[in-house]
PDB file of C-alpha atoms in Angstrom:
ATOM      1  CA  MET A   1      27.163  -9.521  34.590  1.00 54.00           C
ATOM      2  CA  THR A   2      27.046  -7.908  38.033  1.00 51.00           C
ATOM      3  CA  THR A   3      23.906  -7.065  39.968  1.00 44.00           C
ATOM      4  CA  ASN A   4      24.543  -3.329  39.453  1.00 41.00           C
ATOM      5  CA  SER A   5      24.926  -3.848  35.691  1.00 40.00           C
ATOM      6  CA  ILE A   6      21.632  -5.716  35.551  1.00 37.00           C
ATOM      7  CA  ARG A   7      19.913  -2.959  37.558  1.00 40.00           C
ATOM      8  CA  THR A   8      21.334  -0.312  35.231  1.00 37.00           C
ATOM      9  CA  LEU A   9      20.241  -2.258  32.163  1.00 35.00           C
ATOM     10  CA  LEU A  10      16.734  -2.788  33.555  1.00 33.00           C
ATOM     11  CA  GLY A  11      16.490   0.883  34.524  1.00 37.00           C
ATOM     12  CA  THR A  12      17.505   1.959  31.016  1.00 35.00           C
ATOM     13  CA  LEU A  13      15.012  -0.443  29.469  1.00 32.00           C
ATOM     14  CA  PHE A  14      12.255   0.901  31.734  1.00 33.00           C
ATOM     15  CA  LEU A  15      13.060   4.495  30.730  1.00 34.00           C
ATOM     16  CA  CYS A  16      12.993   3.576  27.049  1.00 35.00           C
ATOM     17  CA  LEU A  17       9.644   1.835  27.398  1.00 32.00           C
ATOM     18  CA  SER A  18       8.235   4.778  29.361  1.00 36.00           C
ATOM     19  CA  ALA A  19       9.337   7.227  26.682  1.00 37.00           C
ATOM     20  CA  CYS A  20       7.790   5.093  23.952  1.00 38.00           C
ATOM     21  CA  SER A  21       4.442   4.887  25.736  1.00 38.00           C
ATOM     22  CA  LYS A  22       3.863   8.626  26.132  1.00 42.00           C
ATOM     23  CA  PRO A  23       0.472   9.657  24.797  1.00 40.00           C
ATOM     24  CA  ASP A  24       0.303  11.258  21.395  1.00 47.00           C
ATOM     25  CA  PHE A  25      -1.128  14.735  21.834  1.00 52.00           C
ATOM     26  CA  THR A  26      -1.961  15.142  18.181  1.00 53.00           C
ATOM     27  CA  THR A  27      -3.877  18.305  17.458  1.00 57.00           C
ATOM     28  CA  VAL A  28      -7.393  18.083  16.093  1.00 61.00           C
ATOM     29  CA  ASN A  29      -7.409  21.495  14.449  1.00 60.00           C
ATOM     30  CA  GLY A  30      -4.784  24.155  13.920  1.00 57.00           C
ATOM     31  CA  ASP A  31      -1.562  24.263  11.986  1.00 48.00           C
ATOM     32  CA  SER A  32       0.557  21.902  14.061  1.00 48.00           C
ATOM     33  CA  GLY A  33       0.317  18.135  13.898  1.00 46.00           C
ATOM     34  CA  GLN A  34       1.973  17.542  17.267  1.00 52.00           C
ATOM     35  CA  PHE A  35       1.991  19.084  20.701  1.00 55.00           C
ATOM     36  CA  ALA A  36       4.708  21.745  20.614  1.00 60.00           C
ATOM     37  CA  GLN A  37       7.725  21.561  22.859  1.00 69.00           C
ATOM     38  CA  GLY A  38      10.444  24.084  23.550  1.00 85.00           C
ATOM     39  CA  GLN A  39       8.170  27.100  23.920  1.00 91.00           C
ATOM     40  CA  TRP A  40       5.721  28.555  26.438  1.00 94.00           C
ATOM     41  CA  GLN A  41       2.264  27.038  26.227  1.00 93.00           C
ATOM     42  CA  PHE A  42      -1.235  27.349  27.602  1.00 95.00           C
ATOM     43  CA  ILE A  43      -3.528  24.345  27.825  1.00 95.00           C
ATOM     44  CA  ASN A  44      -7.137  25.434  28.222  1.00 97.00           C
ATOM     45  CA  TYR A  45      -9.879  23.094  29.450  1.00 97.00           C
ATOM     46  CA  TRP A  46     -13.323  23.931  28.073  1.00 97.00           C
ATOM     47  CA  ALA A  47     -16.797  22.446  27.668  1.00 97.00           C
ATOM     48  CA  THR A  48     -19.744  23.471  25.501  1.00 97.00           C
ATOM     49  CA  TRP A  49     -22.009  23.697  28.572  1.00 97.00           C
ATOM     50  CA  CYS A  50     -19.600  26.090  30.355  1.00 98.00           C
ATOM     51  CA  GLY A  51     -20.731  29.710  29.953  1.00 97.00           C
ATOM     52  CA  PRO A  52     -17.437  31.246  31.185  1.00 98.00           C
ATOM     53  CA  CYS A  53     -15.584  28.987  28.712  1.00 98.00           C
ATOM     54  CA  ARG A  54     -17.647  30.437  25.862  1.00 97.00           C
ATOM     55  CA  ASP A  55     -16.925  33.957  27.128  1.00 96.00           C
ATOM     56  CA  GLU A  56     -13.149  33.479  27.188  1.00 97.00           C
ATOM     57  CA  ILE A  57     -12.727  31.780  23.771  1.00 98.00           C
ATOM     58  CA  PRO A  58     -12.539  35.100  21.827  1.00 97.00           C
ATOM     59  CA  GLU A  59      -9.816  36.302  24.242  1.00 97.00           C
ATOM     60  CA  LEU A  60      -7.839  33.090  23.742  1.00 98.00           C
ATOM     61  CA  ASN A  61      -8.272  33.362  19.958  1.00 97.00           C
ATOM     62  CA  ASP A  62      -6.979  36.948  20.007  1.00 97.00           C
ATOM     63  CA  PHE A  63      -4.052  36.064  22.253  1.00 97.00           C
ATOM     64  CA  ALA A  64      -3.077  33.176  19.975  1.00 96.00           C
ATOM     65  CA  LYS A  65      -3.165  35.452  16.900  1.00 96.00           C
ATOM     66  CA  ASN A  66      -1.009  38.105  18.572  1.00 96.00           C
ATOM     67  CA  HIS A  67       1.556  35.839  20.278  1.00 96.00           C
ATOM     68  CA  ALA A  68       2.975  33.383  17.760  1.00 92.00           C
ATOM     69  CA  ASP A  69       5.788  32.551  20.216  1.00 93.00           C
ATOM     70  CA  ILE A  70       3.300  31.137  22.750  1.00 94.00           C
ATOM     71  CA  ARG A  71       1.095  28.166  21.866  1.00 93.00           C
ATOM     72  CA  ILE A  72      -2.455  27.747  23.100  1.00 94.00           C
ATOM     73  CA  TYR A  73      -4.099  24.342  23.083  1.00 94.00           C
ATOM     74  CA  GLY A  74      -7.654  23.504  24.000  1.00 95.00           C
ATOM     75  CA  ILE A  75      -8.826  20.265  25.536  1.00 95.00           C
ATOM     76  CA  ASN A  76     -12.472  19.320  25.722  1.00 96.00           C
ATOM     77  CA  TYR A  77     -13.291  18.512  29.325  1.00 96.00           C
ATOM     78  CA  ASP A  78     -15.958  15.966  28.378  1.00 95.00           C
ATOM     79  CA  GLY A  79     -13.579  13.819  26.319  1.00 93.00           C
ATOM     80  CA  LEU A  80     -15.375  14.296  23.005  1.00 94.00           C
ATOM     81  CA  GLU A  81     -13.750  12.597  20.022  1.00 91.00           C
ATOM     82  CA  GLY A  82     -13.967  12.566  16.238  1.00 91.00           C
ATOM     83  CA  ASP A  83     -16.874  14.369  14.587  1.00 93.00           C
ATOM     84  CA  ALA A  84     -18.423  15.322  17.949  1.00 95.00           C
ATOM     85  CA  LEU A  85     -15.202  17.078  18.981  1.00 94.00           C
ATOM     86  CA  THR A  86     -14.843  18.805  15.615  1.00 94.00           C
ATOM     87  CA  ALA A  87     -18.451  20.032  15.839  1.00 95.00           C
ATOM     88  CA  ALA A  88     -17.952  21.305  19.402  1.00 96.00           C
ATOM     89  CA  ILE A  89     -14.785  23.180  18.385  1.00 96.00           C
ATOM     90  CA  ALA A  90     -16.707  24.850  15.550  1.00 96.00           C
ATOM     91  CA  ASP A  91     -19.661  25.610  17.839  1.00 96.00           C
ATOM     92  CA  MET A  92     -17.365  27.256  20.387  1.00 97.00           C
ATOM     93  CA  GLY A  93     -15.542  29.270  17.696  1.00 97.00           C
ATOM     94  CA  ILE A  94     -12.153  27.909  18.762  1.00 97.00           C
ATOM     95  CA  GLU A  95      -9.433  29.013  16.345  1.00 95.00           C
ATOM     96  CA  PHE A  96      -6.399  27.757  18.294  1.00 94.00           C
ATOM     97  CA  SER A  97      -5.266  24.127  18.223  1.00 92.00           C
ATOM     98  CA  SER A  98      -7.102  21.497  20.247  1.00 92.00           C
ATOM     99  CA  LEU A  99      -5.576  18.321  21.636  1.00 90.00           C
ATOM    100  CA  SER A 100      -7.069  14.905  21.057  1.00 85.00           C
ATOM    101  CA  ALA A 101      -5.970  13.580  24.477  1.00 85.00           C
ATOM    102  CA  ASP A 102      -5.916  15.058  27.964  1.00 88.00           C
ATOM    103  CA  PRO A 103      -2.301  15.894  28.905  1.00 86.00           C
ATOM    104  CA  ALA A 104      -2.950  16.100  32.684  1.00 86.00           C
ATOM    105  CA  PRO A 105      -1.624  12.575  33.418  1.00 85.00           C
ATOM    106  CA  THR A 106       1.605  13.370  31.560  1.00 80.00           C
ATOM    107  CA  PHE A 107       2.185  16.369  33.820  1.00 78.00           C
ATOM    108  CA  GLY A 108       1.288  14.322  36.890  1.00 84.00           C
ATOM    109  CA  ILE A 109      -1.637  16.533  37.840  1.00 84.00           C
ATOM    110  CA  PRO A 110      -5.286  15.753  38.465  1.00 87.00           C
ATOM    111  CA  ARG A 111      -7.912  16.882  35.989  1.00 89.00           C
ATOM    112  CA  PRO A 112      -9.169  20.380  36.792  1.00 93.00           C
ATOM    113  CA  GLN A 113     -12.303  20.582  38.922  1.00 93.00           C
ATOM    114  CA  VAL A 114     -13.134  24.130  37.811  1.00 95.00           C
ATOM    115  CA  LEU A 115     -13.901  25.270  34.279  1.00 97.00           C
ATOM    116  CA  PRO A 116     -12.398  26.999  32.563  1.00 98.00           C
ATOM    117  CA  THR A 117      -8.890  26.154  33.760  1.00 97.00           C
ATOM    118  CA  THR A 118      -5.753  27.128  31.864  1.00 97.00           C
ATOM    119  CA  LEU A 119      -2.412  25.476  32.551  1.00 95.00           C
ATOM    120  CA  VAL A 120       0.834  27.375  31.976  1.00 95.00           C
ATOM    121  CA  ILE A 121       3.562  25.062  30.659  1.00 92.00           C
ATOM    122  CA  SER A 122       7.232  26.084  30.468  1.00 92.00           C
ATOM    123  CA  PRO A 123       9.425  25.407  27.415  1.00 92.00           C
ATOM    124  CA  ASP A 124      10.925  22.418  29.235  1.00 88.00           C
ATOM    125  CA  GLY A 125       7.457  20.887  29.637  1.00 85.00           C
ATOM    126  CA  LYS A 126       6.834  21.661  33.296  1.00 88.00           C
ATOM    127  CA  LEU A 127       3.566  22.907  34.747  1.00 90.00           C
ATOM    128  CA  VAL A 128       4.309  26.305  36.288  1.00 92.00           C
ATOM    129  CA  ALA A 129       0.804  27.636  37.017  1.00 93.00           C
ATOM    130  CA  SER A 130      -2.884  26.797  36.895  1.00 94.00           C
ATOM    131  CA  LEU A 131      -5.228  29.667  36.106  1.00 97.00           C
ATOM    132  CA  MET A 132      -8.807  29.055  37.214  1.00 96.00           C
ATOM    133  CA  GLY A 133     -11.746  30.908  35.764  1.00 97.00           C
ATOM    134  CA  PRO A 134     -12.070  32.838  32.515  1.00 97.00           C
ATOM    135  CA  GLN A 135      -8.906  34.507  31.223  1.00 97.00           C
ATOM    136  CA  THR A 136      -8.351  37.606  29.141  1.00 97.00           C
ATOM    137  CA  ALA A 137      -5.466  38.540  26.863  1.00 95.00           C
ATOM    138  CA  GLN A 138      -4.181  40.700  29.744  1.00 96.00           C
ATOM    139  CA  THR A 139      -4.299  37.933  32.370  1.00 97.00           C
ATOM    140  CA  LEU A 140      -2.644  35.475  29.962  1.00 97.00           C
ATOM    141  CA  GLY A 141       0.139  37.972  29.238  1.00 96.00           C
ATOM    142  CA  ALA A 142       0.636  38.623  32.957  1.00 97.00           C
ATOM    143  CA  ALA A 143       0.727  34.881  33.688  1.00 97.00           C
ATOM    144  CA  ILE A 144       3.426  34.289  31.079  1.00 96.00           C
ATOM    145  CA  GLU A 145       5.511  37.215  32.364  1.00 96.00           C
ATOM    146  CA  ALA A 146       5.245  35.965  35.949  1.00 96.00           C
ATOM    147  CA  ALA A 147       6.156  32.427  34.869  1.00 93.00           C
ATOM    148  CA  LYS A 148       9.170  33.692  32.889  1.00 92.00           C
ATOM    149  CA  GLN A 149      10.397  35.741  35.854  1.00 92.00           C
ATOM    150  CA  LYS A 150       9.937  32.763  38.174  1.00 87.00           C
ATOM    151  CA  SER A 151      11.780  30.536  35.705  1.00 82.00           C
ATOM    152  CA  ASN A 152      14.649  33.026  35.314  1.00 83.00           C
ATOM    153  CA  SER A 153      15.064  33.457  39.066  1.00 82.00           C
ATOM    154  CA  ALA A 154      15.157  29.662  39.531  1.00 76.00           C
ATOM    155  CA  ASN A 155      18.104  29.367  37.115  1.00 68.00           C
TER     156      ASN A 155
END
């Protein structure tokens, strides 16, 4: 076996191991058991102590109900798990799916420093925008349109 063949084999093995070790972004609530791929998505960071987060939840709920082609996921900023996370989701009135693990490392981005923060993820799984501060149905719609136009012009 040549040196190049060994490098290729090791590179392939590394890629396979990397793919197998991706975190499982199983949803805590909602109708989907896994993090959706192949469609536009928002990932919203929230905390129970964040007043603006509480204010935007009804807007996110409404947007999710009216845009079945775009997924919204919540992620608790404080890393709550199990019953504590379920209780916080109920307390906040969150009706869209919530993730059990923070996806920021997967996208190669640092955790947001401002709450609420909403990430815009393209159908191919790339971060295309970070929206800081509370969002409305209008600002979410505008963000998706801008991201789609940017994506179309890049192709």
